[in-house]
Amino acid sequence: MKKILLILLLGLTSVIQAQAQPMKIDWQDLQGKVAPYQDPFAKLTEDQLYNLSVYGRITEMKKLFPSYDITDSMLKEAEDAKAQLIKENIDIDEMFAQRDIIMEKRKKAALVTNDLLANKEIEMSGYMLALEFDNGEVSEFLLVPTIGACSHKPIPPANQLIYVKAKKSIAAGSPYMPIKITGTLRITPSTQDLYLVDGKKEIKMAYSLEDAIVEPFIATH
């Protein structure tokens, strides 16, 4: 009987310990589910996307800024791009009609969060983009998925940014230092001003994590 009770006790202890462990997640887990939609631009090659952007940009410049000095070489570049798209059976008018619709759907998808992670104890890695420094140490920062995000690279979607307040400040070894964070994830859409060399940027984020345990991240192979 004692042996059975011991086994049950050990089993219960293991369950409690397992439950106490933070959930290890990655950046894809932060993305909420969205209704699937067809993106006609996904099928285009890089050259086709480039030709569309060239033709669209110069065409819109002619329409919106008629007084702007559009050179003959720019007009020829636009016509060459158009001719190549027609040759490849790309419906230019349909693409431009779909552009605004797709952009709006992408914006909505960027804001969708994973509600299953709300108030869960999580562990994940990323790169630290400091918001403030205090004698070389950082206690508030953005956790971003890639090096250079928000500064010299495009700003990630809101559901790919986490605003972090560390339980204990950490020495900022380098810009975009790889780190691991552990703590309770909150879904708290907010906006933060980020001051960079080239000016101020308004950053939208969908998640936050306070009293986080922050550690340098060392990749294991």
Coordinates of N, CA, C and O in Angstrom, one line a residue, residues 79 83 93 101 130 132-133 151 162 180 182 188-189 221:
E79 N 6.3 52.2 -69.6 CA 5.7 51.5 -70.8 C 6.3 50.2 -71.0 O 5.7 49.2 -71.4
A83 N 4.4 46.7 -71.0 CA 4.4 45.7 -72.2 C 4.9 44.3 -71.7 O 4.3 43.3 -72.2
D93 N -4.9 45.8 -64.6 CA -6.1 46.5 -63.9 C -6.6 45.7 -62.7 O -7.0 46.2 -61.7
I101 N -7.5 45.8 -51.5 CA -8.2 44.7 -50.7 C -7.2 43.8 -50.0 O -7.4 43.5 -48.8
A130 N 16.3 47.9 -27.2 CA 16.2 48.7 -26.0 C 15.3 50.0 -26.3 O 15.5 50.6 -27.3
E132 N 15.1 52.3 -23.5 CA 15.8 53.2 -22.6 C 17.0 52.6 -22.0 O 17.0 51.4 -21.8
F133 N 18.1 53.4 -21.9 CA 19.3 52.9 -21.2 C 19.5 53.6 -19.9 O 19.2 54.8 -19.8
S151 N 14.4 49.4 -37.0 CA 15.3 50.4 -37.3 C 15.6 50.5 -38.8 O 15.0 51.3 -39.5
I162 N 6.7 42.2 -28.8 CA 6.4 42.1 -27.4 C 7.1 43.2 -26.6 O 8.3 43.4 -26.7
K180 N 16.7 35.4 -24.1 CA 15.5 34.5 -23.8 C 14.7 35.2 -22.7 O 15.3 35.6 -21.7
T182 N 11.3 34.9 -20.0 CA 10.3 34.0 -19.4 C 9.4 34.9 -18.5 O 9.8 35.7 -17.8
T188 N -2.1 42.9 -24.9 CA -2.3 44.3 -24.5 C -1.9 45.2 -25.7 O -0.8 45.7 -25.7
P189 N -2.8 45.4 -26.7 CA -2.5 46.2 -27.8 C -2.1 47.6 -27.3 O -2.8 48.2 -26.5
H221 N 22.9 23.5 -30.9 CA 22.8 22.8 -32.1 C 22.8 21.3 -31.9 O 23.3 20.8 -30.9

